[in-house]
CSV table of C-alpha atoms in Angstrom, one decimal:
chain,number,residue,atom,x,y,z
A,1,UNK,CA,-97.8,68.3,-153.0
A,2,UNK,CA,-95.1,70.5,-154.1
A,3,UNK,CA,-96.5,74.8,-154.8
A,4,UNK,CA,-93.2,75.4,-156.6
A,5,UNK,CA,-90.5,72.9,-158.2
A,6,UNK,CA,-86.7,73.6,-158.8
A,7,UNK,CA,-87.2,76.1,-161.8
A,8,UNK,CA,-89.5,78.4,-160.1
A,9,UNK,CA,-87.8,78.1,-157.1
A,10,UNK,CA,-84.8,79.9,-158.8
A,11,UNK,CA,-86.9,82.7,-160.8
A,12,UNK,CA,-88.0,83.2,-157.6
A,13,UNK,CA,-84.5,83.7,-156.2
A,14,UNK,CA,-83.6,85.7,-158.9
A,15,UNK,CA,-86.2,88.0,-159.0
A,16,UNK,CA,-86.5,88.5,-154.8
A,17,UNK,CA,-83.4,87.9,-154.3
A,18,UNK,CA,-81.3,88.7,-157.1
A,19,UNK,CA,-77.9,89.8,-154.9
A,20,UNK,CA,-77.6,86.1,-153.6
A,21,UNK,CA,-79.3,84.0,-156.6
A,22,UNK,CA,-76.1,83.4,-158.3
A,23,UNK,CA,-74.8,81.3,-155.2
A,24,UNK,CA,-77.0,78.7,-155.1
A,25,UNK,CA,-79.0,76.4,-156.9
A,26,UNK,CA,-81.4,73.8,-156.7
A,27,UNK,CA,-80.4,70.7,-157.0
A,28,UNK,CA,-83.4,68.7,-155.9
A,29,UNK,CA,-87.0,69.5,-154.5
A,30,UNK,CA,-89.3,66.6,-153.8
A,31,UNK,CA,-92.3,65.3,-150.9
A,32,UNK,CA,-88.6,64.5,-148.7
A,33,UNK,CA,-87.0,67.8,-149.1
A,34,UNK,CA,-84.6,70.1,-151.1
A,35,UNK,CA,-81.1,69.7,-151.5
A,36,UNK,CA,-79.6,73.3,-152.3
A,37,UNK,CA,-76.0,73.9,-153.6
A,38,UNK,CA,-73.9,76.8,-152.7
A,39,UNK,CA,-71.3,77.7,-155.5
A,40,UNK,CA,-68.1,78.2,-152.9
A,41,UNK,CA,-65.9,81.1,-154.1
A,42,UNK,CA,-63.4,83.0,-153.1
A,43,UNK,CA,-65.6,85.4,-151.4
A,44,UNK,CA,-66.9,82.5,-148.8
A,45,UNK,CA,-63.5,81.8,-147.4
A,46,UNK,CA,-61.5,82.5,-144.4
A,47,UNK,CA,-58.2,82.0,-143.3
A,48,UNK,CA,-57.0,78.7,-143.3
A,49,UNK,CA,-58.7,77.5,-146.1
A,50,UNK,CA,-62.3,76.4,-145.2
A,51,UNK,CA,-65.7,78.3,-145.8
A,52,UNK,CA,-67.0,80.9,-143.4
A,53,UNK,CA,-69.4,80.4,-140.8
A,54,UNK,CA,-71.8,83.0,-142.4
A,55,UNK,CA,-71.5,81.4,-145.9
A,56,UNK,CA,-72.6,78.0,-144.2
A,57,UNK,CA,-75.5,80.5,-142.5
A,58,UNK,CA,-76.8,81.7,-145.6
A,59,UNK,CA,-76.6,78.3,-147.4
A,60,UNK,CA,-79.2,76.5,-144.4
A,61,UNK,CA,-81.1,79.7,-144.1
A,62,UNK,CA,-81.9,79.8,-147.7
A,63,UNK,CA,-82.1,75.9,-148.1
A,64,UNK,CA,-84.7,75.5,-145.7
A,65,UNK,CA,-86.7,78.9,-147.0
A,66,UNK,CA,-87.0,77.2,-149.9
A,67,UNK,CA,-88.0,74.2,-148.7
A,68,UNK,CA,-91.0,75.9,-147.1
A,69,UNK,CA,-91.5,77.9,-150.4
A,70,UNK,CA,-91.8,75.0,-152.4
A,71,UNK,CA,-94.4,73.8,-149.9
A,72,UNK,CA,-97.1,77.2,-149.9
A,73,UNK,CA,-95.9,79.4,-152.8
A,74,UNK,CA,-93.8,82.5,-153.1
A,75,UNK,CA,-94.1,84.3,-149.6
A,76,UNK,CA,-91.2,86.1,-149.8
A,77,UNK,CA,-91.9,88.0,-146.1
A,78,UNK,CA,-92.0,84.2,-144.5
A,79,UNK,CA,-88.3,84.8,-141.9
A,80,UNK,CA,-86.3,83.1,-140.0
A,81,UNK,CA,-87.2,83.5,-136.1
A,82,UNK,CA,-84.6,81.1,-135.1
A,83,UNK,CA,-81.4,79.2,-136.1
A,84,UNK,CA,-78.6,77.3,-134.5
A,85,UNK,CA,-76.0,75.9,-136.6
A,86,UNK,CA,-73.9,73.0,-135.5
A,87,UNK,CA,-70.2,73.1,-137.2
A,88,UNK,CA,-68.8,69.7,-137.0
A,89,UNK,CA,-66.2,69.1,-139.7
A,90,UNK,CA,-63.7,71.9,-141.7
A,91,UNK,CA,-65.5,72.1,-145.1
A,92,UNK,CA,-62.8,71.6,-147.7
A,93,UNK,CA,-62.2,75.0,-149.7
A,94,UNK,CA,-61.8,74.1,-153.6
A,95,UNK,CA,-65.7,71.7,-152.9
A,96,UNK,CA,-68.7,73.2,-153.3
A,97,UNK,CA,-71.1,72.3,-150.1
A,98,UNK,CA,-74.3,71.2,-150.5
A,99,UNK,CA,-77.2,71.3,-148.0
A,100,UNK,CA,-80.0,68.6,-147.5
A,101,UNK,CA,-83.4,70.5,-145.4
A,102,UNK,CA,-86.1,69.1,-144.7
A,103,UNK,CA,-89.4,70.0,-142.8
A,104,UNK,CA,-90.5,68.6,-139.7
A,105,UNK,CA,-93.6,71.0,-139.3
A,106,UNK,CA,-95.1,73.3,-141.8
A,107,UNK,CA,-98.0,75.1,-139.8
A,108,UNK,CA,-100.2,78.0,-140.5
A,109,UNK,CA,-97.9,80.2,-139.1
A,110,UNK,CA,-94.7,78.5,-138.2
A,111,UNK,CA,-92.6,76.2,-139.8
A,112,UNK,CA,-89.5,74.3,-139.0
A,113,UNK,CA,-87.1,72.2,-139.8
A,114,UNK,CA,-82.9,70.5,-140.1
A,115,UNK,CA,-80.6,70.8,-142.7
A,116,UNK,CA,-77.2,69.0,-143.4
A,117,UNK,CA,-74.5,70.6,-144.6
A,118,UNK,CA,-72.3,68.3,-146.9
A,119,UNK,CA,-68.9,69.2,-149.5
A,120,UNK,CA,-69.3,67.4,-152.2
A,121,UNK,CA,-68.4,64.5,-152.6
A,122,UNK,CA,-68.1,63.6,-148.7
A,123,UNK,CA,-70.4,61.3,-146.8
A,124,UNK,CA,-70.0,63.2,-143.4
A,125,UNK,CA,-71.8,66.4,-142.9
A,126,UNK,CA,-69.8,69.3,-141.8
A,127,UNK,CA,-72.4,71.6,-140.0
A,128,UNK,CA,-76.0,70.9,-139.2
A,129,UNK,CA,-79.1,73.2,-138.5
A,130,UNK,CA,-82.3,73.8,-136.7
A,131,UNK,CA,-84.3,77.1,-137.9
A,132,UNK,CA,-87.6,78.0,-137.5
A,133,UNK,CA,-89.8,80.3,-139.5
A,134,UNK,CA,-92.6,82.5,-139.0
A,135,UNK,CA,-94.5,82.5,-142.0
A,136,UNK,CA,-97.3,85.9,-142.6
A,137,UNK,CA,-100.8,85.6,-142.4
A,138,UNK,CA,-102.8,85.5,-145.8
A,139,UNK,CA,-104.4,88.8,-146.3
């Protein structure tokens, strides 16, 4: 059973997060997973015409926060405790890359999960990701 869906997802982004919220949206959230789009600009590139290593960060770290969001609510002090990101293809510049999370444990207090990273459009992921989170006890 989902806590949030794709619209309060983004409110929450917006409100929380309001410096990052225009790069990404939601493009799915469902009992499988989330599938989150980042907006590639100009400001995610880096010589030689690909997207940055930390723009493909930030798209798996937020995918798979929201993934867990969407699960248990709007706990915006859950973090990240771990991450290793796999680049295996050169995402294309002018495509935007899209990033399919999903969970493989959502405990009391740890959750974690993959993501793929995709550009648009392509079949064959150019980075993958394990991350874990710790999530904050209820007080």
């Amino acid at each position: 059973m989902l806590a949030m869906d794709a619209a309060a997802l983004a409110a929450f982004l917006e409100r929380d997060f309001p410096e990052v919220a225009a790069d990404f949206a939601v493009e799915r959230v469902d009992a499988q997973g989330l599938c989150l789009r980042l907006r590639v600009a100009a400001r995610h590139l880096r010589p030689g015409g690909t997207v940055s290593g930390p723009a493909i960060f930030a798209l798996v770290d937020v995918a798979l926060y929201l993934t867990i969001l969407s699960r248990i609510g709007p706990v915006a002090l859950a973090v990240t405790t771990n991450c290793a990101v796999d680049f295996l293809r050169k995402p294309e510049a002018g495509r935007d890359l899209l990033a399919e999370a999903r969970l493989l444990k959502l405990g009391r207090r740890l959750a974690g999960g993959d993501v793929l990273v995709f550009s648009e459009g392509e079949s064959e992921p150019v980075a993958r990701a394990g991350l874990t989170y710790s999530i904050p006890p209820e007080r």
